[in-house]
Amino acid sequence: MKVTADTHTMTRANSLSVRRMVLAAMLAGLGFVLSTFVYFPSMAPFQHFCNILGAVFLGPWYGFAAALLTGLLRMLTGRTIQAVVGAVFGAFLSGLLYQKTQKLWMGYVGEVIGTGFISAMVAYPLMKQFYGLDAQSPFFYIPAYLPSSAVGGLMGCAVILLLKRSGALDRMLEQLKR
């Protein structure tokens, strides 16, 4: 078989996809383990921590996939649909805003808005429909989702800033591009 430039390009693209899939799976595992064993009532700040890492390292789609996988794993261990809903909107919006601006604070804003408001509003009708929630307001989950996403997002930003300060962030991002 003759190796051409097209074959080399396809091999690099496949390698990049595999690296991103592996990192997404690792973030999903990390999010699941941390959210399972370090538990706060009605809060999962480590999910949002992982969402910020996913935004920077993976972008919106792979970050979304990692959050979805984490949420599904958490549901399998007895959590409600909030485990999925509370993760995916922030992960996607965070990744999208970070990808468009390359500004960490925009990734943070995306996480807080995506989870603290959008996810909270989406969770209400789902919880009402599937679990018989008797709350009277679609804003019911904002007081729980907003601080969780803010705290977890800040933890993720702190780790990214520490990696950046040490020079490791650039090396890690370069490894994802090879």
Coordinates of N, CA and C in Angstrom, one line a residue:
M1 N 0.8 -1.2 0.0 CA 0.0 0.0 0.0 C 0.9 1.2 0.0
K2 N 0.6 2.1 -0.9 CA 1.3 3.4 -1.0 C 0.8 4.4 0.0
V3 N 1.7 5.0 0.8 CA 1.3 6.0 1.7 C 1.4 7.4 1.0
T4 N 0.3 8.1 1.0 CA 0.2 9.4 0.4 C 0.0 10.4 1.5
A5 N 0.1 11.7 1.0 CA -0.2 12.8 2.0 C -1.6 12.7 2.5
D6 N -2.5 12.3 1.7 CA -3.9 12.2 2.1 C -4.0 11.1 3.2
T7 N -3.3 10.0 3.1 CA -3.4 9.0 4.1 C -2.8 9.5 5.4
H8 N -1.7 10.2 5.3 CA -1.0 10.8 6.5 C -2.0 11.7 7.2
T9 N -2.7 12.6 6.4 CA -3.6 13.5 7.0 C -4.7 12.8 7.7
M10 N -5.3 11.8 7.0 CA -6.3 11.0 7.7 C -5.9 10.3 8.9
T11 N -4.7 9.8 8.9 CA -4.1 9.2 10.1 C -4.0 10.2 11.3
R12 N -3.5 11.4 11.0 CA -3.4 12.4 12.0 C -4.8 12.8 12.5
A13 N -5.8 13.0 11.6 CA -7.1 13.3 12.0 C -7.7 12.2 12.9
N14 N -7.5 10.9 12.6 CA -8.0 9.8 13.4 C -7.3 9.8 14.7
S15 N -6.0 10.1 14.8 CA -5.2 10.1 16.0 C -5.8 11.3 16.9
L16 N -6.1 12.4 16.3 CA -6.6 13.5 17.1 C -8.0 13.2 17.6
S17 N -8.8 12.5 16.8 CA -10.1 12.1 17.3 C -10.0 11.1 18.5
V18 N -9.1 10.2 18.3 CA -8.9 9.2 19.4 C -8.5 9.9 20.7
R19 N -7.5 10.8 20.6 CA -7.0 11.5 21.8 C -8.2 12.3 22.4
R20 N -9.0 12.9 21.6 CA -10.1 13.7 22.2 C -11.1 12.8 22.8
M21 N -11.4 11.6 22.2 CA -12.4 10.7 22.8 C -11.8 10.1 24.1
V22 N -10.6 9.8 24.1 CA -10.0 9.3 25.4 C -10.0 10.3 26.5
L23 N -9.7 11.6 26.1 CA -9.7 12.6 27.1 C -11.2 12.9 27.6
A24 N -12.1 12.8 26.7 CA -13.5 13.0 27.0 C -13.9 11.9 28.0
A25 N -13.5 10.7 27.7 CA -13.9 9.5 28.6 C -13.2 9.7 30.0
M26 N -12.0 10.2 30.0 CA -11.3 10.4 31.2 C -12.0 11.5 32.1
L27 N -12.4 12.6 31.4 CA -13.1 13.7 32.1 C -14.4 13.1 32.6
A28 N -15.1 12.3 31.8 CA -16.4 11.7 32.3 C -16.2 10.9 33.5
G29 N -15.1 10.1 33.5 CA -14.8 9.2 34.6 C -14.5 10.0 35.9
L30 N -13.6 11.1 35.7 CA -13.3 12.0 36.8 C -14.5 12.7 37.3
G31 N -15.3 13.2 36.4 CA -16.6 13.8 36.9 C -17.5 12.9 37.7
F32 N -17.6 11.7 37.2 CA -18.4 10.7 37.8 C -17.9 10.4 39.2
V33 N -16.6 10.1 39.3 CA -16.0 9.7 40.6 C -16.1 10.8 41.6
L34 N -15.7 12.0 41.2 CA -15.7 13.1 42.1 C -17.1 13.5 42.5
S35 N -18.1 13.4 41.6 CA -19.4 13.8 42.0 C -20.1 12.7 42.8
T36 N -19.6 11.5 42.7 CA -20.2 10.4 43.5 C -19.6 10.4 44.9
F37 N -18.3 10.6 45.1 CA -17.7 10.4 46.4 C -17.6 11.8 47.1
V38 N -17.6 12.9 46.5 CA -17.6 14.2 47.1 C -18.9 14.8 46.8
Y39 N -19.8 14.6 47.7 CA -21.2 14.9 47.5 C -21.7 16.0 48.3
F40 N -22.4 17.0 47.7 CA -23.0 18.1 48.4 C -24.5 18.0 48.1
P41 N -25.4 18.1 49.0 CA -26.9 18.0 48.7 C -27.2 19.0 47.5
S42 N -27.8 18.5 46.5 CA -28.3 19.3 45.4 C -27.2 20.0 44.6
M43 N -26.0 19.6 44.8 CA -24.9 20.3 44.1 C -23.9 19.2 43.6
A44 N -23.3 19.5 42.4 CA -22.3 18.7 41.9 C -21.2 19.6 41.3
P45 N -20.5 20.3 42.1 CA -19.5 21.3 41.6 C -18.4 20.7 40.8
F46 N -18.1 19.4 41.0 CA -17.0 18.8 40.3 C -17.4 18.5 38.8
Q47 N -18.7 18.4 38.6 CA -19.2 18.3 37.2 C -18.8 19.6 36.4
H48 N -19.0 20.7 37.1 CA -18.7 22.0 36.4 C -17.2 22.2 36.3
F49 N -16.5 21.7 37.3 CA -15.0 21.7 37.2 C -14.6 21.0 36.0
C50 N -15.1 19.8 35.7 CA -14.8 19.0 34.5 C -15.2 19.7 33.3
N51 N -16.4 20.4 33.3 CA -16.9 21.1 32.2 C -15.9 22.2 31.7
I52 N -15.3 22.9 32.6 CA -14.3 23.9 32.3 C -13.1 23.3 31.7
L53 N -12.6 22.2 32.2 CA -11.5 21.5 31.7 C -11.8 21.0 30.2
G54 N -13.0 20.5 30.1 CA -13.5 20.0 28.8 C -13.6 21.2 27.8
A55 N -14.0 22.3 28.2 CA -14.1 23.5 27.3 C -12.8 23.9 26.8
V56 N -11.8 23.9 27.6 CA -10.4 24.3 27.2 C -9.8 23.2 26.3
F57 N -9.8 22.0 26.8 CA -9.1 20.9 26.1 C -9.8 20.3 24.9
L58 N -11.2 20.3 25.0 CA -11.9 19.5 24.0 C -12.9 20.3 23.1
G59 N -13.3 21.5 23.6 CA -14.3 22.2 22.8 C -15.7 21.8 23.1
P60 N -16.7 22.4 22.4 CA -18.1 22.2 22.8 C -18.6 20.8 22.6
W61 N -18.3 20.1 21.5 CA -18.9 18.8 21.2 C -18.4 17.7 22.1
Y62 N -17.1 17.6 22.2 CA -16.5 16.5 23.0 C -16.7 16.8 24.5
G63 N -16.7 18.1 24.9 CA -17.1 18.5 26.2 C -18.5 18.1 26.6
F64 N -19.4 18.3 25.6 CA -20.8 17.9 25.8 C -20.9 16.4 26.0
A65 N -20.1 15.7 25.1 CA -20.2 14.2 25.2 C -19.7 13.7 26.6
A66 N -18.6 14.3 27.1 CA -18.1 14.0 28.4 C -19.1 14.2 29.5
A67 N -19.8 15.4 29.4 CA -20.8 15.7 30.4 C -22.0 14.8 30.3
L68 N -22.4 14.5 29.1 CA -23.5 13.5 28.9 C -23.2 12.2 29.5
L69 N -22.0 11.7 29.2 CA -21.6 10.4 29.7 C -21.5 10.4 31.3
T70 N -21.0 11.5 31.9 CA -21.0 11.6 33.3 C -22.4 11.6 33.9
G71 N -23.3 12.3 33.3 CA -24.7 12.4 33.7 C -25.3 11.0 33.6
L72 N -25.1 10.3 32.5 CA -25.7 9.0 32.4 C -25.2 8.0 33.4
L73 N -23.9 8.1 33.7 CA -23.3 7.2 34.7 C -23.9 7.5 36.1
R74 N -24.1 8.8 36.3 CA -24.7 9.2 37.6 C -26.1 8.7 37.7
M75 N -26.9 8.8 36.6 CA -28.3 8.3 36.6 C -28.3 6.8 36.9
L76 N -27.3 6.1 36.4 CA -27.3 4.6 36.6 C -27.1 4.3 38.1
T77 N -26.6 5.2 38.8 CA -26.3 5.0 40.2 C -27.4 5.6 41.1
G78 N -28.6 5.9 40.5 CA -29.7 6.3 41.3 C -30.0 7.8 41.3
R79 N -29.3 8.6 40.6 CA -29.6 10.0 40.5 C -30.7 10.3 39.5
T80 N -31.4 11.4 39.6 CA -32.5 11.7 38.7 C -31.9 12.3 37.4
I81 N -32.8 12.6 36.5 CA -32.4 13.2 35.2 C -31.7 14.5 35.3
Q82 N -31.7 15.1 36.5 CA -31.0 16.3 36.7 C -29.5 16.1 36.5
A83 N -29.0 14.9 36.7 CA -27.6 14.5 36.5 C -27.2 14.8 35.1
V84 N -28.0 14.6 34.2 CA -27.7 14.8 32.7 C -28.0 16.3 32.4
V85 N -29.2 16.7 32.7 CA -29.6 18.1 32.4 C -28.7 19.1 33.0
G86 N -28.3 18.9 34.2 CA -27.4 19.8 34.9 C -26.0 19.9 34.4
A87 N -25.6 19.0 33.5 CA -24.3 18.9 33.0 C -24.1 19.4 31.6
V88 N -25.0 19.1 30.7 CA -24.7 19.2 29.3 C -24.8 20.6 28.8
F89 N -25.7 21.4 29.2 CA -25.9 22.8 28.6 C -24.7 23.7 29.0
G90 N -24.2 23.6 30.2 CA -23.1 24.3 30.6 C -21.8 23.9 29.9
A91 N -21.7 22.6 29.7 CA -20.5 22.0 29.0 C -20.4 22.6 27.6
F92 N -21.6 22.5 26.9 CA -21.6 22.9 25.5 C -21.4 24.4 25.4
L93 N -22.1 25.2 26.2 CA -22.0 26.7 26.1 C -20.6 27.1 26.5
S94 N -20.0 26.5 27.5 CA -18.7 26.9 28.0 C -17.7 26.6 26.9
G95 N -17.8 25.4 26.3 CA -16.9 25.0 25.2 C -17.0 25.9 24.0
L96 N -18.2 26.3 23.7 CA -18.5 27.1 22.5 C -17.9 28.5 22.7
L97 N -18.2 29.1 23.9 CA -17.7 30.5 24.1 C -16.2 30.5 24.2
Y98 N -15.6 29.5 24.9 CA -14.2 29.4 24.9 C -13.6 29.3 23.5
Q99 N -14.1 28.4 22.8 CA -13.6 28.1 21.4 C -13.7 29.4 20.5
K100 N -14.7 30.2 20.7 CA -14.9 31.4 19.9 C -14.0 32.5 20.3
T101 N -13.7 32.6 21.6 CA -13.0 33.8 22.1 C -11.6 33.5 22.6
Q102 N -11.3 32.2 22.9 CA -10.1 31.8 23.6 C -9.8 32.5 24.9
K103 N -10.9 32.9 25.6 CA -10.8 33.6 26.9 C -11.4 32.7 27.9
L104 N -10.7 32.4 28.9 CA -11.1 31.5 30.0 C -12.4 32.0 30.7
W105 N -12.4 33.3 30.9 CA -13.5 33.9 31.6 C -14.8 33.7 30.8
M106 N -14.7 33.7 29.5 CA -15.9 33.4 28.7 C -16.4 32.0 28.8
G107 N -15.4 31.1 28.9 CA -15.8 29.7 29.2 C -16.5 29.6 30.5
Y108 N -16.0 30.3 31.5 CA -16.6 30.3 32.8 C -18.1 30.9 32.8
V109 N -18.2 32.0 32.0 CA -19.6 32.6 31.9 C -20.5 31.6 31.2
G110 N -20.0 30.9 30.2 CA -20.8 29.9 29.5 C -21.2 28.8 30.4
E111 N -20.4 28.4 31.3 CA -20.7 27.3 32.3 C -21.8 27.8 33.3
V112 N -21.6 29.0 33.8 CA -22.6 29.5 34.7 C -23.9 29.8 34.1
I113 N -23.9 30.4 32.9 CA -25.2 30.7 32.3 C -25.9 29.3 31.8
G114 N -25.0 28.5 31.2 CA -25.5 27.2 30.7 C -26.1 26.3 31.7
T115 N -25.4 26.2 32.8 CA -25.9 25.4 33.9 C -26.8 26.1 34.9
G116 N -26.3 27.3 35.4 CA -27.0 28.0 36.4 C -28.4 28.5 36.0
F117 N -28.6 28.8 34.7 CA -29.9 29.2 34.2 C -30.6 28.3 33.3
I118 N -29.9 28.0 32.2 CA -30.5 27.2 31.1 C -30.9 25.8 31.7
S119 N -29.9 25.1 32.2 CA -30.1 23.7 32.8 C -31.2 23.8 33.9
A120 N -31.1 24.8 34.7 CA -32.1 24.9 35.8 C -33.5 25.0 35.2
M121 N -33.7 25.8 34.2 CA -35.0 26.0 33.6 C -35.4 24.7 32.9
V122 N -34.5 24.0 32.2 CA -34.9 22.8 31.5 C -35.2 21.7 32.5
A123 N -34.6 21.6 33.6 CA -34.8 20.6 34.6 C -36.2 20.6 35.2
Y124 N -36.7 21.8 35.4 CA -38.1 22.0 36.0 C -39.2 21.1 35.3
P125 N -39.4 21.3 34.0 CA -40.5 20.6 33.4 C -40.2 19.1 33.3
L126 N -38.9 18.7 33.2 CA -38.6 17.3 33.2 C -38.8 16.6 34.5
M127 N -38.5 17.3 35.6 CA -38.7 16.8 36.9 C -40.2 16.7 37.2
K128 N -40.9 17.7 36.7 CA -42.4 17.7 36.9 C -43.0 16.6 36.2
Q129 N -42.6 16.4 34.9 CA -43.2 15.3 34.1 C -42.8 13.9 34.6
F130 N -41.5 13.7 34.8 CA -41.1 12.3 35.1 C -41.1 11.9 36.6
Y131 N -41.0 12.9 37.4 CA -40.8 12.6 38.9 C -41.9 13.2 39.7
G132 N -42.9 13.9 39.1 CA -44.0 14.4 39.8 C -43.6 15.6 40.7
L133 N -42.6 16.4 40.4 CA -42.2 17.5 41.2 C -43.4 18.5 41.4
D134 N -43.6 18.9 42.6 CA -44.8 19.8 42.9 C -44.4 21.2 43.1
A135 N -43.3 21.6 42.6 CA -42.8 23.0 42.8 C -43.7 23.9 41.9
Q136 N -43.8 25.1 42.3 CA -44.7 26.1 41.5 C -44.0 27.0 40.6
S137 N -42.7 26.9 40.5 CA -42.0 27.9 39.7 C -40.9 27.2 38.8
P138 N -40.8 27.7 37.5 CA -39.8 27.1 36.7 C -38.4 27.6 37.1
F139 N -38.3 28.5 38.0 CA -37.1 29.0 38.6 C -36.6 28.2 39.8
F140 N -37.3 27.1 40.1 CA -37.1 26.4 41.3 C -35.6 25.9 41.5
Y141 N -35.0 25.5 40.4 CA -33.6 24.9 40.5 C -32.5 25.9 40.4
I142 N -32.8 27.1 40.1 CA -31.7 28.1 39.9 C -30.9 28.3 41.2
P143 N -31.5 28.4 42.4 CA -30.7 28.5 43.6 C -29.8 27.4 43.9
A144 N -30.0 26.2 43.4 CA -29.1 25.1 43.6 C -28.1 25.0 42.5
Y145 N -28.5 25.2 41.2 CA -27.6 25.1 40.1 C -26.6 26.2 39.9
L146 N -27.1 27.4 40.2 CA -26.2 28.6 40.1 C -24.9 28.6 41.0
P147 N -25.1 28.4 42.3 CA -23.8 28.3 43.1 C -23.0 27.1 42.8
S148 N -23.6 26.0 42.4 CA -22.8 24.8 42.1 C -22.0 25.1 40.8
S149 N -22.6 25.7 39.8 CA -21.8 25.9 38.6 C -20.8 27.0 38.8
A150 N -21.1 28.0 39.6 CA -20.1 29.1 39.9 C -18.9 28.6 40.7
V151 N -19.1 27.8 41.7 CA -18.0 27.2 42.5 C -17.2 26.2 41.7
G152 N -17.9 25.3 41.1 CA -17.2 24.3 40.3 C -16.4 24.9 39.1
G153 N -17.0 25.9 38.4 CA -16.4 26.6 37.3 C -15.1 27.3 37.8
L154 N -15.2 28.0 39.0 CA -14.0 28.6 39.5 C -12.9 27.7 39.8
M155 N -13.3 26.5 40.3 CA -12.2 25.4 40.6 C -11.6 25.0 39.3
G156 N -12.4 24.9 38.2 CA -11.8 24.5 36.9 C -10.9 25.6 36.4
C157 N -11.3 26.8 36.5 CA -10.5 28.0 36.0 C -9.2 28.1 36.8
A158 N -9.3 27.8 38.1 CA -8.1 27.8 38.9 C -7.0 26.8 38.4
V159 N -7.5 25.6 38.1 CA -6.6 24.6 37.6 C -6.0 25.0 36.3
I160 N -6.9 25.5 35.4 CA -6.4 25.9 34.1 C -5.3 27.0 34.2
L161 N -5.6 28.0 35.1 CA -4.6 29.1 35.3 C -3.3 28.6 35.9
L162 N -3.4 27.6 36.8 CA -2.2 27.0 37.4 C -1.4 26.2 36.3
L163 N -2.1 25.5 35.4 CA -1.4 24.8 34.3 C -0.8 25.8 33.4
K164 N -1.5 26.9 33.1 CA -1.0 28.0 32.2 C 0.3 28.6 32.8
R165 N 0.2 28.9 34.1 CA 1.4 29.6 34.8 C 2.6 28.7 34.8
S166 N 2.4 27.4 34.9 CA 3.5 26.5 34.9 C 4.1 26.1 33.5
G167 N 3.3 26.5 32.5 CA 3.7 26.2 31.1 C 3.2 24.8 30.6
A168 N 2.5 24.1 31.5 CA 2.0 22.8 31.2 C 0.8 22.8 30.2
L169 N 0.0 23.9 30.4 CA -1.2 24.0 29.5 C -0.8 24.0 28.0
D170 N 0.1 24.8 27.7 CA 0.5 24.9 26.2 C 1.0 23.5 25.8
R171 N 1.8 22.8 26.6 CA 2.3 21.5 26.2 C 1.2 20.5 26.0
M172 N 0.2 20.6 27.0 CA -0.9 19.6 26.9 C -1.8 19.9 25.7
L173 N -2.0 21.2 25.4 CA -2.8 21.5 24.2 C -2.1 21.1 22.9
E174 N -0.8 21.3 22.9 CA 0.0 20.9 21.7 C -0.1 19.3 21.5
Q175 N -0.1 18.6 22.6 CA -0.2 17.1 22.5 C -1.6 16.7 21.9
L176 N -2.6 17.5 22.2 CA -3.9 17.2 21.6 C -4.0 17.6 20.1
K177 N -3.1 18.4 19.7 CA -3.1 18.8 18.2 C -2.3 17.9 17.4
R178 N -1.4 17.1 17.9 CA -0.6 16.2 17.1 C -1.3 15.1 16.6

